[in-house]
C-alpha positions as a LaTeX table, in Angstrom:
\begin{tabular}{lrrr}
\hline
Residue & $x$ (\AA) & $y$ (\AA) & $z$ (\AA) \\
\hline
Met1 & 0.00 & 0.00 & 0.00 \\
Ile2 & 2.87 & 2.36 & 0.82 \\
Lys3 & 4.52 & 1.62 & $-2.53$ \\
Phe4 & 1.24 & 2.38 & $-4.31$ \\
Leu5 & 0.83 & 5.74 & $-2.52$ \\
Ala6 & 4.48 & 6.57 & $-3.17$ \\
Gly7 & 3.94 & 5.79 & $-6.88$ \\
Val8 & 0.86 & 8.03 & $-7.02$ \\
Leu9 & 2.74 & 10.84 & $-5.25$ \\
Leu10 & 5.71 & 10.43 & $-7.59$ \\
Gly11 & 3.39 & 10.50 & $-10.62$ \\
Ile12 & 1.78 & 13.73 & $-9.41$ \\
Cys13 & 5.20 & 15.27 & $-8.78$ \\
Leu14 & 6.38 & 14.28 & $-12.27$ \\
Leu15 & 3.27 & 15.82 & $-13.86$ \\
Leu16 & 3.77 & 19.03 & $-11.91$ \\
Ala17 & 7.45 & 19.14 & $-12.85$ \\
Ala18 & 6.64 & 18.53 & $-16.52$ \\
Gly19 & 4.01 & 21.32 & $-16.41$ \\
Tyr20 & 6.47 & 23.69 & $-14.77$ \\
Leu21 & 9.14 & 22.93 & $-17.38$ \\
Phe22 & 6.60 & 23.33 & $-20.19$ \\
Ile23 & 5.55 & 26.76 & $-18.91$ \\
Thr24 & 9.00 & 28.11 & $-18.02$ \\
Gly25 & 10.77 & 26.54 & $-20.98$ \\
Gly26 & 8.86 & 28.61 & $-23.53$ \\
Gly27 & 6.30 & 25.90 & $-24.33$ \\
Ile28 & 3.48 & 28.39 & $-23.83$ \\
Ala29 & 3.31 & 31.38 & $-26.10$ \\
Met30 & 1.78 & 34.27 & $-24.17$ \\
Ser31 & 1.45 & 36.68 & $-27.09$ \\
Thr32 & $-1.98$ & 37.78 & $-28.25$ \\
Ser33 & $-1.25$ & 36.34 & $-31.69$ \\
Ala34 & $-0.70$ & 32.82 & $-30.33$ \\
Gly35 & $-3.42$ & 30.21 & $-30.57$ \\
Pro36 & $-5.29$ & 28.82 & $-27.58$ \\
Leu37 & $-3.61$ & 26.37 & $-25.24$ \\
Pro38 & $-4.80$ & 22.78 & $-25.13$ \\
Met39 & $-8.29$ & 22.72 & $-23.59$ \\
Glu40 & $-8.20$ & 26.52 & $-23.04$ \\
Arg41 & $-11.21$ & 27.20 & $-25.26$ \\
Leu42 & $-13.25$ & 24.40 & $-23.67$ \\
Leu43 & $-12.44$ & 25.47 & $-20.12$ \\
Ala44 & $-13.07$ & 29.16 & $-20.86$ \\
His45 & $-16.47$ & 28.42 & $-22.41$ \\
Lys46 & $-17.42$ & 26.20 & $-19.47$ \\
Ala47 & $-16.40$ & 28.90 & $-16.98$ \\
Ile48 & $-18.37$ & 31.60 & $-18.82$ \\
Ala49 & $-21.42$ & 29.36 & $-19.13$ \\
Ala50 & $-21.27$ & 28.57 & $-15.41$ \\
Ser51 & $-20.96$ & 32.27 & $-14.56$ \\
Ile52 & $-23.86$ & 33.29 & $-16.80$ \\
Gly53 & $-25.96$ & 30.50 & $-15.33$ \\
Lys54 & $-29.68$ & 31.07 & $-15.81$ \\
Ala55 & $-29.28$ & 34.68 & $-17.00$ \\
Gly56 & $-30.03$ & 33.42 & $-20.52$ \\
Asp57 & $-33.57$ & 32.70 & $-19.35$ \\
Glu58 & $-34.13$ & 36.37 & $-18.46$ \\
Lys59 & $-36.43$ & 38.20 & $-20.83$ \\
Ser60 & $-36.08$ & 41.86 & $-21.69$ \\
Pro61 & $-38.54$ & 44.13 & $-19.94$ \\
Leu62 & $-38.50$ & 46.22 & $-23.14$ \\
Pro63 & $-39.97$ & 45.25 & $-26.51$ \\
Ala64 & $-37.57$ & 44.74 & $-29.42$ \\
Asp65 & $-39.29$ & 47.51 & $-31.39$ \\
Glu66 & $-37.69$ & 50.03 & $-33.72$ \\
Gly67 & $-37.37$ & 52.68 & $-31.00$ \\
Asn68 & $-35.49$ & 50.40 & $-28.62$ \\
Leu69 & $-33.32$ & 49.02 & $-31.41$ \\
Leu70 & $-32.42$ & 52.59 & $-32.46$ \\
Ala71 & $-31.55$ & 53.36 & $-28.84$ \\
Gly72 & $-29.45$ & 50.18 & $-28.76$ \\
Ala73 & $-27.64$ & 51.33 & $-31.91$ \\
Arg74 & $-26.84$ & 54.64 & $-30.20$ \\
Val75 & $-25.48$ & 52.78 & $-27.14$ \\
Tyr76 & $-23.41$ & 50.51 & $-29.42$ \\
Gln77 & $-21.89$ & 53.49 & $-31.24$ \\
Glu78 & $-21.38$ & 55.86 & $-28.30$ \\
Asn79 & $-19.80$ & 53.40 & $-25.86$ \\
Gly80 & $-17.02$ & 52.00 & $-28.03$ \\
Cys81 & $-18.70$ & 48.69 & $-28.88$ \\
Gln82 & $-18.22$ & 49.08 & $-32.62$ \\
Gly83 & $-14.54$ & 49.87 & $-32.14$ \\
Cys84 & $-13.92$ & 46.30 & $-31.01$ \\
His85 & $-16.91$ & 44.38 & $-32.38$ \\
Gly86 & $-17.25$ & 46.06 & $-35.78$ \\
Lys87 & $-19.69$ & 48.13 & $-37.79$ \\
Leu88 & $-22.71$ & 46.87 & $-39.69$ \\
Asp89 & $-21.63$ & 45.46 & $-43.07$ \\
Gly90 & $-18.11$ & 46.71 & $-42.38$ \\
Pro91 & $-14.82$ & 44.85 & $-42.36$ \\
Pro92 & $-13.79$ & 43.07 & $-39.15$ \\
Ser93 & $-12.44$ & 45.42 & $-36.52$ \\
Lys94 & $-8.67$ & 45.84 & $-36.61$ \\
Met95 & $-8.75$ & 46.41 & $-32.86$ \\
Ala96 & $-10.37$ & 43.00 & $-32.26$ \\
Lys97 & $-7.25$ & 41.18 & $-33.41$ \\
Arg98 & $-5.10$ & 43.03 & $-30.89$ \\
Phe99 & $-6.84$ & 41.30 & $-27.98$ \\
Tyr100 & $-6.66$ & 37.74 & $-26.77$ \\
Pro101 & $-9.05$ & 36.21 & $-27.09$ \\
His102 & $-10.01$ & 38.21 & $-30.17$ \\
Ala103 & $-13.15$ & 40.31 & $-29.76$ \\
Pro104 & $-15.88$ & 38.65 & $-31.85$ \\
Gly105 & $-17.63$ & 40.53 & $-34.65$ \\
Leu106 & $-21.19$ & 41.22 & $-33.53$ \\
Met107 & $-22.64$ & 42.87 & $-36.63$ \\
Pro108 & $-23.34$ & 41.29 & $-40.02$ \\
Pro109 & $-21.66$ & 39.93 & $-42.01$ \\
Ser110 & $-20.41$ & 38.24 & $-38.80$ \\
His111 & $-22.79$ & 35.82 & $-37.12$ \\
Gly112 & $-22.32$ & 37.53 & $-33.75$ \\
Val113 & $-24.62$ & 36.54 & $-30.89$ \\
Thr114 & $-27.87$ & 36.42 & $-32.85$ \\
Asp115 & $-28.45$ & 32.82 & $-31.80$ \\
Asp116 & $-27.69$ & 33.48 & $-28.11$ \\
Pro117 & $-30.52$ & 34.43 & $-25.78$ \\
Ala118 & $-30.64$ & 38.20 & $-25.21$ \\
Gly119 & $-30.41$ & 37.49 & $-21.46$ \\
Glu120 & $-26.92$ & 36.01 & $-21.90$ \\
Thr121 & $-25.77$ & 39.04 & $-23.89$ \\
His122 & $-27.27$ & 41.32 & $-21.24$ \\
Trp123 & $-25.25$ & 39.47 & $-18.57$ \\
Val124 & $-22.03$ & 39.92 & $-20.57$ \\
Val125 & $-22.69$ & 43.63 & $-21.18$ \\
Lys126 & $-23.49$ & 44.15 & $-17.52$ \\
Asn127 & $-20.66$ & 42.08 & $-15.99$ \\
Gly128 & $-17.93$ & 41.88 & $-18.65$ \\
Ile129 & $-15.70$ & 38.84 & $-19.12$ \\
Arg130 & $-12.63$ & 38.28 & $-16.97$ \\
Phe131 & $-9.30$ & 37.69 & $-18.76$ \\
Ser132 & $-10.59$ & 39.32 & $-21.93$ \\
Ala133 & $-10.90$ & 42.92 & $-23.03$ \\
Met134 & $-14.69$ & 42.92 & $-22.48$ \\
Pro135 & $-15.38$ & 45.47 & $-19.74$ \\
Ser136 & $-18.38$ & 45.65 & $-17.45$ \\
Phe137 & $-20.93$ & 48.32 & $-18.32$ \\
Gly138 & $-23.03$ & 47.67 & $-15.20$ \\
Glu139 & $-22.07$ & 50.97 & $-13.62$ \\
Lys140 & $-21.90$ & 53.01 & $-16.83$ \\
Leu141 & $-25.19$ & 52.17 & $-18.55$ \\
Thr142 & $-28.72$ & 51.94 & $-17.21$ \\
Asp143 & $-30.40$ & 48.56 & $-17.21$ \\
Ala144 & $-32.65$ & 49.75 & $-20.04$ \\
Glu145 & $-29.61$ & 50.74 & $-22.15$ \\
Met146 & $-28.00$ & 47.34 & $-21.52$ \\
Trp147 & $-31.21$ & 45.61 & $-22.64$ \\
Gln148 & $-31.46$ & 47.84 & $-25.71$ \\
Val149 & $-27.95$ & 47.01 & $-26.90$ \\
Ser150 & $-28.49$ & 43.32 & $-26.03$ \\
Met151 & $-31.66$ & 43.24 & $-28.14$ \\
Leu152 & $-29.85$ & 45.07 & $-30.96$ \\
Leu153 & $-27.16$ & 42.37 & $-31.00$ \\
His154 & $-29.72$ & 39.57 & $-30.75$ \\
Glu155 & $-31.63$ & 41.00 & $-33.73$ \\
Ala156 & $-28.52$ & 42.10 & $-35.68$ \\
Asp157 & $-29.27$ & 39.84 & $-38.64$ \\
Lys158 & $-32.81$ & 41.16 & $-39.10$ \\
Leu159 & $-32.73$ & 44.88 & $-38.21$ \\
Pro160 & $-35.26$ & 47.31 & $-39.70$ \\
Ala161 & $-33.91$ & 49.68 & $-42.37$ \\
Pro162 & $-33.86$ & 52.80 & $-40.12$ \\
Val163 & $-31.73$ & 50.95 & $-37.53$ \\
Gln164 & $-29.37$ & 49.71 & $-40.25$ \\
Glu165 & $-29.02$ & 53.29 & $-41.53$ \\
Ala166 & $-28.25$ & 54.56 & $-38.04$ \\
Leu167 & $-25.56$ & 51.90 & $-37.61$ \\
Arg168 & $-23.87$ & 52.78 & $-40.90$ \\
Lys169 & $-23.31$ & 56.41 & $-39.85$ \\
\hline
\end{tabular}
């Protein structure tokens, strides 16, 4: 039994030593242009999903009408969202590639978060995402403004013409 426990302890120590050597020996590229580490994407998505929890079930207290979508477009433009996440029908943001992970395009032609529940997007706008460049807007925007921009992003692939015009300015 002692030999078994000693073997387990030795195995753990060898794994830790190999991990340490991998990290300190240059095996991990820490530049923003490097790709994700093994399992990094999976673990990050699991952590974000666990943090968001049931927020995706939340429904907007505001209707997704033209007035609220126009207000969401104003919030998107005036608070720096388009600088990282792109303009409607525009090229991908050059700024997005300077971050790691890269900021996703949220306006067409990108797919964005149109298939995510607006409640999840609202949670991200309100709380931000740790270890990314996505800040929290919970203390900068009102709850109504956060819902308006969340609905704008949820409806980004089917916006009315006046909202599309406002976003192209």
